[in-house]
mmCIF file of C-alpha atoms in Angstrom:
data_model
loop_
_atom_site.group_PDB
_atom_site.id
_atom_site.type_symbol
_atom_site.label_atom_id
_atom_site.label_comp_id
_atom_site.label_asym_id
_atom_site.label_seq_id
_atom_site.Cartn_x
_atom_site.Cartn_y
_atom_site.Cartn_z
ATOM 1 C CA MET A 17 14.332 -13.891 15.245
ATOM 2 C CA SER A 18 13.369 -10.821 12.973
ATOM 3 C CA LYS A 19 12.245 -7.524 14.459
ATOM 4 C CA VAL A 20 10.457 -4.372 13.029
ATOM 5 C CA TYR A 21 10.042 -1.323 14.817
ATOM 6 C CA HIS A 22 7.050 1.221 15.011
ATOM 7 C CA TYR A 23 7.681 4.797 16.471
ATOM 8 C CA THR A 24 4.223 6.276 18.446
ATOM 9 C CA SER A 25 2.904 8.478 20.860
ATOM 10 C CA THR A 26 1.755 6.974 24.225
ATOM 11 C CA ALA A 27 -1.611 8.018 23.553
ATOM 12 C CA GLY A 28 -0.874 6.117 19.831
ATOM 13 C CA PHE A 29 -0.233 2.861 21.417
ATOM 14 C CA LEU A 30 -2.812 2.609 24.187
ATOM 15 C CA GLY A 31 -5.029 2.860 20.711
ATOM 16 C CA ILE A 32 -2.971 -0.050 19.722
ATOM 17 C CA VAL A 33 -3.296 -1.777 22.777
ATOM 18 C CA ASP A 34 -6.924 -1.023 23.083
ATOM 19 C CA ASP A 35 -8.324 -2.096 19.561
ATOM 20 C CA SER A 36 -5.447 -4.923 18.730
ATOM 21 C CA SER A 37 -4.971 -2.442 15.645
ATOM 22 C CA ILE A 38 -2.486 -0.406 14.240
ATOM 23 C CA TRP A 39 -3.335 2.370 11.703
ATOM 24 C CA ALA A 40 -2.958 1.946 7.859
ATOM 25 C CA THR A 41 -2.935 5.811 6.317
ATOM 26 C CA ASN A 42 -4.103 7.111 3.188
ATOM 27 C CA ILE A 43 -0.879 7.507 0.902
ATOM 28 C CA PHE A 44 -1.589 10.661 -0.500
ATOM 29 C CA PHE A 45 -1.298 12.289 3.548
ATOM 30 C CA LEU A 46 2.264 10.658 4.741
ATOM 31 C CA ASN A 47 5.212 12.794 5.123
ATOM 32 C CA ASP A 48 6.424 12.356 1.910
ATOM 33 C CA TYR A 49 4.283 14.269 -0.065
ATOM 34 C CA GLN A 50 5.735 12.614 -3.342
ATOM 35 C CA GLU A 51 5.023 9.019 -2.807
ATOM 36 C CA MET A 52 3.716 7.903 -5.663
ATOM 37 C CA LYS A 53 3.639 11.205 -7.738
ATOM 38 C CA LYS A 54 6.849 10.089 -9.216
ATOM 39 C CA GLY A 55 6.134 6.806 -10.358
ATOM 40 C CA ILE A 56 2.831 7.672 -11.934
ATOM 41 C CA ASP A 57 4.383 11.073 -13.574
ATOM 42 C CA TYR A 58 6.701 8.920 -15.769
ATOM 43 C CA VAL A 59 4.513 6.729 -16.706
ATOM 44 C CA ARG A 60 2.171 9.672 -17.511
ATOM 45 C CA ASN A 61 5.010 11.595 -19.251
ATOM 46 C CA ASN A 62 6.318 8.413 -21.525
ATOM 47 C CA LEU A 63 2.872 6.662 -22.520
ATOM 48 C CA LYS A 64 1.351 10.374 -22.999
ATOM 49 C CA ASP A 65 1.484 10.661 -26.534
ATOM 50 C CA GLU A 66 2.813 6.881 -27.347
ATOM 51 C CA LYS A 67 0.404 5.141 -29.520
ATOM 52 C CA LEU A 68 0.948 2.072 -27.623
ATOM 53 C CA PHE A 69 -2.649 0.514 -28.491
ATOM 54 C CA PRO A 70 -4.916 1.860 -31.439
ATOM 55 C CA SER A 71 -7.486 4.573 -30.527
ATOM 56 C CA MET A 72 -10.191 3.259 -31.915
ATOM 57 C CA SER A 73 -9.271 -0.649 -32.867
ATOM 58 C CA GLN A 74 -12.593 -2.829 -32.284
ATOM 59 C CA ASP A 75 -10.717 -5.443 -29.548
ATOM 60 C CA TYR A 76 -9.379 -2.315 -27.573
ATOM 61 C CA GLN A 77 -13.078 -0.751 -27.663
ATOM 62 C CA LYS A 78 -14.196 -4.213 -26.270
ATOM 63 C CA ILE A 79 -11.088 -3.928 -23.488
ATOM 64 C CA ILE A 80 -12.355 -0.471 -22.695
ATOM 65 C CA GLU A 81 -15.787 -1.349 -22.531
ATOM 66 C CA LYS A 82 -14.983 -4.482 -19.988
ATOM 67 C CA LEU A 83 -12.210 -2.387 -17.556
ATOM 68 C CA GLN A 84 -15.222 0.182 -17.420
ATOM 69 C CA ASP A 85 -17.897 -2.614 -16.147
ATOM 70 C CA ILE A 86 -14.992 -3.211 -13.724
ATOM 71 C CA PHE A 87 -14.871 -0.141 -12.559
ATOM 72 C CA ASP A 88 -18.114 1.227 -12.988
ATOM 73 C CA ASP A 89 -19.088 -0.612 -9.434
ATOM 74 C CA HIS A 90 -16.886 1.935 -7.427
ATOM 75 C CA TYR A 91 -15.265 4.387 -9.164
ATOM 76 C CA GLU A 92 -16.654 7.330 -11.611
ATOM 77 C CA LEU A 93 -14.466 7.062 -15.015
ATOM 78 C CA SER A 94 -16.915 7.328 -17.604
ATOM 79 C CA PRO A 95 -14.510 7.235 -21.389
ATOM 80 C CA ASN A 96 -15.638 9.305 -23.963
ATOM 81 C CA SER A 97 -15.714 7.007 -27.453
ATOM 82 C CA GLU A 98 -12.529 8.590 -28.873
ATOM 83 C CA ILE A 99 -10.043 7.758 -25.992
ATOM 84 C CA SER A 100 -7.552 4.897 -26.841
ATOM 85 C CA LEU A 101 -6.550 2.153 -24.256
ATOM 86 C CA THR A 102 -3.398 3.694 -22.890
ATOM 87 C CA ASN A 103 -5.290 7.118 -21.470
ATOM 88 C CA TYR A 104 -7.916 5.267 -20.173
ATOM 89 C CA LEU A 105 -5.182 3.342 -18.620
ATOM 90 C CA LEU A 106 -3.407 6.405 -17.230
ATOM 91 C CA GLU A 107 -6.974 7.388 -15.901
ATOM 92 C CA MET A 108 -7.224 4.495 -14.004
ATOM 93 C CA LEU A 109 -3.896 4.037 -12.538
ATOM 94 C CA VAL A 110 -4.378 7.781 -10.767
ATOM 95 C CA VAL A 111 -8.268 6.797 -9.652
ATOM 96 C CA LEU A 112 -6.754 3.687 -8.082
ATOM 97 C CA SER A 113 -3.710 5.394 -6.600
ATOM 98 C CA GLN A 114 -6.050 7.378 -4.549
ATOM 99 C CA GLN A 115 -7.046 3.695 -2.484
ATOM 100 C CA PHE A 116 -3.509 3.194 -0.854
ATOM 101 C CA TYR A 117 -3.108 3.333 2.564
ATOM 102 C CA VAL A 118 -0.106 2.400 4.586
ATOM 103 C CA ALA A 119 1.348 1.422 8.087
ATOM 104 C CA SER A 120 4.681 2.149 8.451
ATOM 105 C CA PHE A 121 7.371 -0.285 10.564
ATOM 106 C CA THR A 122 11.220 0.111 10.531
ATOM 107 C CA HIS A 123 13.876 -1.499 11.076
ATOM 108 C CA ASN A 124 15.741 1.048 13.506
ATOM 109 C CA LYS A 125 15.866 0.412 17.115
ATOM 110 C CA ASP A 126 15.913 3.108 19.359
ATOM 111 C CA TYR A 127 17.146 5.665 16.596
ATOM 112 C CA LEU A 128 16.996 9.257 17.724
ATOM 113 C CA ARG A 129 16.071 10.595 14.605
ATOM 114 C CA GLN A 130 12.981 8.762 14.386
ATOM 115 C CA TRP A 131 12.669 9.734 18.243
ATOM 116 C CA THR A 132 12.550 13.338 17.175
ATOM 117 C CA SER A 133 10.832 12.809 13.850
ATOM 118 C CA TYR A 134 7.711 10.746 15.107
ATOM 119 C CA CYS A 135 7.820 11.331 18.955
ATOM 120 C CA GLU A 136 6.784 14.489 21.463
ATOM 121 C CA HIS A 137 9.608 14.712 23.672
ATOM 122 C CA ASN A 138 8.518 12.580 26.821
ATOM 123 C CA ASP A 139 5.735 10.957 24.978
ATOM 124 C CA GLY A 140 7.324 8.260 22.777
ATOM 125 C CA ILE A 141 7.060 4.768 22.695
ATOM 126 C CA CYS A 142 9.268 2.502 20.049
ATOM 127 C CA ILE A 143 6.888 -1.161 19.652
ATOM 128 C CA GLU A 144 9.259 -3.495 18.554
ATOM 129 C CA PHE A 145 7.359 -6.489 16.756
ATOM 130 C CA ASP A 146 7.799 -10.053 15.753
ATOM 131 C CA GLU A 147 8.374 -9.701 12.381
ATOM 132 C CA HIS A 148 6.712 -13.378 11.023
ATOM 133 C CA LEU A 149 3.761 -12.984 13.713
ATOM 134 C CA LEU A 150 2.751 -9.429 12.972
ATOM 135 C CA SER A 151 3.115 -10.309 9.377
ATOM 136 C CA ASP A 152 0.543 -13.503 9.655
ATOM 137 C CA SER A 153 -1.865 -11.319 11.217
ATOM 138 C CA PHE A 154 -2.061 -9.379 7.849
ATOM 139 C CA LYS A 155 -2.668 -12.650 5.894
ATOM 140 C CA TYR A 156 -5.220 -13.553 8.032
ATOM 141 C CA ASN A 157 -7.058 -9.876 8.418
ATOM 142 C CA LYS A 158 -10.933 -9.129 8.364
ATOM 143 C CA PHE A 159 -10.448 -6.683 5.399
ATOM 144 C CA ASN A 160 -8.976 -9.711 3.392
ATOM 145 C CA ARG A 161 -12.220 -11.865 3.921
ATOM 146 C CA HIS A 162 -14.807 -8.994 3.812
ATOM 147 C CA SER A 163 -13.564 -6.538 1.228
ATOM 148 C CA GLN A 164 -11.900 -6.322 -2.001
ATOM 149 C CA ALA A 165 -8.631 -5.480 -0.823
ATOM 150 C CA HIS A 166 -5.369 -6.306 -1.487
ATOM 151 C CA HIS A 167 -2.090 -6.651 1.158
ATOM 152 C CA ARG A 168 1.803 -6.443 1.089
ATOM 153 C CA PHE A 169 3.920 -6.315 2.953
ATOM 154 C CA ASP A 170 7.994 -5.691 1.951
ATOM 155 C CA SER A 171 10.854 -2.833 2.140
ATOM 156 C CA ILE A 172 11.091 0.162 0.468
ATOM 157 C CA ILE A 173 13.568 1.048 -1.943
ATOM 158 C CA TYR A 174 15.144 4.724 -2.027
ATOM 159 C CA SER A 175 15.734 5.431 -5.080
ATOM 160 C CA TYR A 176 13.361 7.193 -7.858
ATOM 161 C CA SER A 177 14.703 7.374 -11.227
ATOM 162 C CA ASN A 178 16.406 3.539 -10.896
ATOM 163 C CA SER A 179 13.709 1.767 -9.703
ATOM 164 C CA ILE A 180 10.548 3.301 -11.851
ATOM 165 C CA LYS A 181 12.185 2.604 -14.882
ATOM 166 C CA LYS A 182 13.370 -1.217 -13.692
ATOM 167 C CA TYR A 183 9.364 -1.499 -13.414
ATOM 168 C CA PHE A 184 8.124 0.775 -15.655
ATOM 169 C CA ASP A 185 9.949 0.984 -18.842
ATOM 170 C CA LYS A 186 7.664 1.958 -21.204
ATOM 171 C CA HIS A 187 8.686 -0.771 -23.305
ATOM 172 C CA LYS A 188 8.522 -3.455 -20.866
ATOM 173 C CA LEU A 189 5.010 -2.563 -20.755
ATOM 174 C CA ARG A 190 4.269 -3.130 -23.960
ATOM 175 C CA GLU A 191 5.969 -6.348 -23.974
ATOM 176 C CA VAL A 192 4.231 -7.784 -21.070
ATOM 177 C CA PHE A 193 0.778 -6.379 -22.838
ATOM 178 C CA LEU A 194 1.047 -8.115 -25.924
ATOM 179 C CA SER A 195 2.620 -11.817 -24.082
ATOM 180 C CA ARG A 196 -0.061 -11.703 -21.895
ATOM 181 C CA LYS A 197 -2.497 -10.902 -24.713
ATOM 182 C CA GLN A 198 -0.678 -13.816 -26.904
ATOM 183 C CA ALA A 199 -1.636 -16.414 -24.388
ATOM 184 C CA LEU A 200 -5.297 -15.312 -23.814
ATOM 185 C CA VAL A 201 -5.627 -15.663 -27.381
ATOM 186 C CA ASN A 202 -4.027 -19.061 -27.648
ATOM 187 C CA ASN A 203 -6.896 -20.332 -24.591
ATOM 188 C CA VAL A 204 -9.459 -18.950 -26.569
ATOM 189 C CA ARG A 205 -8.355 -20.838 -29.207
ATOM 190 C CA SER A 206 -8.354 -23.501 -27.380
ATOM 191 C CA ILE A 207 -11.662 -22.974 -25.984
ATOM 192 C CA ARG A 208 -13.381 -22.527 -29.725
ATOM 193 C CA GLU A 209 -12.149 -25.933 -30.291
ATOM 194 C CA HIS A 210 -13.282 -27.752 -27.520
ATOM 195 C CA SER A 211 -16.303 -25.884 -26.286
ATOM 196 C CA ALA A 212 -20.677 -25.955 -27.701
ATOM 197 C CA VAL A 213 -20.672 -22.367 -26.987
ATOM 198 C CA ARG A 214 -18.520 -20.792 -28.993
ATOM 199 C CA LYS A 215 -20.271 -17.300 -29.633
ATOM 200 C CA THR A 216 -19.126 -16.906 -25.954
ATOM 201 C CA SER A 217 -15.513 -17.273 -26.396
ATOM 202 C CA ALA A 218 -14.559 -13.452 -27.789
ATOM 203 C CA GLU A 219 -16.294 -12.100 -24.885
ATOM 204 C CA TYR A 220 -14.358 -14.303 -22.639
ATOM 205 C CA ARG A 221 -11.444 -13.057 -24.464
ATOM 206 C CA TYR A 222 -12.356 -9.337 -23.802
ATOM 207 C CA SER A 223 -13.203 -10.514 -20.288
ATOM 208 C CA ALA A 224 -9.854 -11.790 -18.924
ATOM 209 C CA THR A 225 -7.965 -9.178 -21.162
ATOM 210 C CA ALA A 226 -9.604 -6.362 -19.148
ATOM 211 C CA ASP A 227 -9.038 -8.445 -15.478
ATOM 212 C CA LEU A 228 -5.151 -9.076 -16.399
ATOM 213 C CA LEU A 229 -4.807 -5.226 -17.172
ATOM 214 C CA PHE A 230 -6.860 -3.947 -14.026
ATOM 215 C CA SER A 231 -4.529 -7.209 -12.068
ATOM 216 C CA SER A 232 -1.753 -5.620 -13.847
ATOM 217 C CA ILE A 233 -2.656 -1.859 -12.806
ATOM 218 C CA LEU A 234 -2.553 -2.775 -9.332
ATOM 219 C CA GLU A 235 0.777 -4.265 -9.637
ATOM 220 C CA ALA A 236 2.353 -1.400 -10.639
ATOM 221 C CA LEU A 237 0.714 0.959 -8.103
ATOM 222 C CA THR A 238 1.829 -1.419 -5.526
ATOM 223 C CA GLU A 239 5.597 -1.020 -6.620
ATOM 224 C CA PHE A 240 4.913 2.472 -6.469
ATOM 225 C CA ALA A 241 4.236 3.082 -2.993
ATOM 226 C CA LEU A 242 7.297 0.854 -2.315
ATOM 227 C CA ILE A 243 9.486 4.003 -3.549
ATOM 228 C CA LYS A 244 10.546 6.317 -1.522
ATOM 229 C CA ASN A 245 12.629 9.762 -1.804
ATOM 230 C CA PRO A 246 16.480 8.583 -0.965
ATOM 231 C CA GLU A 247 16.643 11.126 1.453
ATOM 232 C CA PHE A 248 14.334 9.014 4.034
ATOM 233 C CA SER A 249 16.868 6.256 3.212
ATOM 234 C CA ASP A 250 17.960 6.180 7.079
ATOM 235 C CA GLU A 251 14.379 5.456 8.250
ATOM 236 C CA LYS A 252 15.169 1.450 6.666
ATOM 237 C CA GLU A 253 11.383 1.399 6.684
ATOM 238 C CA LYS A 254 9.349 -1.916 5.909
ATOM 239 C CA ARG A 255 5.242 -0.966 5.331
ATOM 240 C CA LEU A 256 2.394 -2.409 5.136
ATOM 241 C CA ILE A 257 0.661 -1.736 1.765
ATOM 242 C CA LEU A 258 -3.356 -1.734 1.620
ATOM 243 C CA THR A 259 -5.257 -1.651 -1.746
ATOM 244 C CA VAL A 260 -9.397 -0.968 -0.946
ATOM 245 C CA ILE A 261 -10.834 -1.617 -4.522
ATOM 246 C CA ASN A 262 -13.880 -0.642 -3.207
ATOM 247 C CA LYS A 263 -13.641 3.308 -2.865
ATOM 248 C CA HIS A 264 -17.438 2.983 -0.301
ATOM 249 C CA ASP A 265 -15.696 0.479 1.842
ATOM 250 C CA LYS A 266 -17.041 0.698 5.336
ATOM 251 C CA SER A 267 -13.233 -0.391 6.807
ATOM 252 C CA ILE A 268 -12.346 3.278 5.858
ATOM 253 C CA LYS A 269 -11.541 5.696 8.943
ATOM 254 C CA PHE A 270 -11.238 9.341 9.358
ATOM 255 C CA ARG A 271 -9.361 11.298 11.780
ATOM 256 C CA SER A 272 -8.413 14.784 12.109
ATOM 257 C CA LYS A 273 -4.972 16.342 11.924
ATOM 258 C CA SER A 274 -3.956 20.236 12.386
ATOM 259 C CA GLY A 275 -7.423 20.581 10.225
ATOM 260 C CA VAL A 276 -6.739 18.322 7.195
ATOM 261 C CA ILE A 277 -9.217 15.058 7.406
ATOM 262 C CA ILE A 278 -7.280 11.956 6.689
ATOM 263 C CA PRO A 279 -8.472 9.220 5.480
ATOM 264 C CA TYR A 280 -7.241 5.545 7.151
ATOM 265 C CA ILE A 281 -8.114 2.278 8.095
ATOM 266 C CA PRO A 282 -7.664 -0.024 11.250
ATOM 267 C CA VAL A 283 -5.555 -3.309 10.935
ATOM 268 C CA HIS A 284 -6.287 -5.735 13.155
ATOM 269 C CA ILE A 285 -3.034 -7.105 14.794
ATOM 270 C CA ASP A 286 -1.762 -10.046 17.218
ATOM 271 C CA LEU A 287 -0.818 -8.435 20.055
ATOM 272 C CA LYS A 288 1.627 -11.453 20.920
ATOM 273 C CA SER A 289 3.694 -10.410 18.155
ATOM 274 C CA ILE A 290 4.561 -6.989 20.744
ATOM 275 C CA THR A 291 7.750 -8.378 22.182
ATOM 276 C CA LYS A 292 9.346 -5.369 23.533
ATOM 277 C CA VAL A 293 8.228 -1.644 24.307
ATOM 278 C CA ILE A 294 10.836 1.150 24.629
ATOM 279 C CA ILE A 295 10.389 4.229 25.927
ATOM 280 C CA SER A 296 11.138 7.368 24.720
ATOM 281 C CA PRO A 297 13.964 9.390 26.497
ATOM 282 C CA THR A 298 12.195 11.084 29.227
ATOM 283 C CA ASP A 299 12.112 13.376 32.691
ATOM 284 C CA ASP A 300 9.672 10.314 34.435
ATOM 285 C CA ALA A 301 10.919 7.199 33.096
ATOM 286 C CA ILE A 302 9.668 5.596 36.726
ATOM 287 C CA LEU A 303 5.937 6.584 36.271
ATOM 288 C CA ARG A 304 6.148 6.003 32.455
ATOM 289 C CA ARG A 305 7.036 2.436 33.227
ATOM 290 C CA LYS A 306 4.626 1.827 36.113
ATOM 291 C CA GLY A 307 1.496 2.851 33.680
ATOM 292 C CA ILE A 308 2.804 0.711 30.904
ATOM 293 C CA GLU A 309 3.501 -2.360 33.427
ATOM 294 C CA ILE A 310 -0.241 -2.019 35.100
ATOM 295 C CA LEU A 311 -1.058 -2.092 31.026
ATOM 296 C CA ARG A 312 0.750 -5.255 30.106
ATOM 297 C CA GLY A 313 -0.997 -7.170 32.834
ATOM 298 C CA ARG A 314 -4.605 -6.110 32.207
ATOM 299 C CA TYR A 315 -3.942 -7.062 28.728
ATOM 300 C CA LYS A 316 -2.186 -10.387 29.985
ATOM 301 C CA LEU A 317 1.046 -10.015 27.355
ATOM 302 C CA ASP A 318 4.237 -10.631 27.525
ATOM 303 C CA PHE A 319 6.151 -8.294 26.149
ATOM 304 C CA GLU A 320 9.491 -6.362 27.731
ATOM 305 C CA ILE A 321 9.722 -2.907 28.787
ATOM 306 C CA CYS A 322 13.348 -0.868 28.318
ATOM 307 C CA GLU A 323 14.270 2.491 28.400
ATOM 308 C CA SER A 324 15.902 4.219 25.443
ATOM 309 C CA ASP A 325 19.677 4.803 25.156
ATOM 310 C CA CYS A 326 18.876 7.523 23.512
ATOM 311 C CA GLN A 327 20.007 11.242 25.053
ATOM 312 C CA ILE A 328 17.619 14.220 24.309
ATOM 313 C CA ARG A 329 17.260 16.932 26.117
ATOM 314 C CA LYS A 330 14.535 19.881 25.983
ATOM 315 C CA ILE A 331 15.318 23.390 26.357
#
């Protein structure tokens, strides 16, 4: 049975149990300030001056209009008449990247560096989850039912250059776009041959191409969100990546820390996925254990309680 772990404060653990939820924080407010930025910069630098798509082609201008139809519902991004499809896609990339939220887990059980990084002395909890049950919680979450949101639960790749080149090499981007576009053209040709309303086929082609490009941007950004500085590799992170398409989505909440307002989204979890609670190195294990035992009974949960094997002395 595969396990993942989440390190938090005692107050954080109490909130998770009280609300049956865990917080996914906007990706630009995480501890690695380079999150997403490296991937976006790579694409921008490689495509900025690249005439990947002709600027004034009628087809491409129509596609931009359809992309703007998708975008205008939720964002302010108005292209001028001279913008190329490449530059418009880059603008979309930057704007959409701000709508990614992350909840972090790890495969490290009772790990000293994560105690010291994410928990205060005498005030830390490591929650062990059944990975399968936790993943199921995300699949059936309310954000999948009531808002335009997408999620992915996957392990981090700790390699900037190789991973970014692998997924976003500009020549592969061109090949993917052209192959998808040709597939759409073939579909439209079939529609023209069999449909009585032929005049709608061109509009369909533009809309379908715009939809594919939009989904491709989201796929690319999700891959960016799984790439992290190799200096963090010992954390063995697995993360929930939540993409909220509508920036006005009411599921987005705010908290403050050190004078900074931080956007986050509460994500429902099945409390039965909690299999163990590990108490951080402490000077008062008996009292801390007693409080968790009463909490466990109140919520009719069935997790094990144990103390950390790590040794930390606060001087």
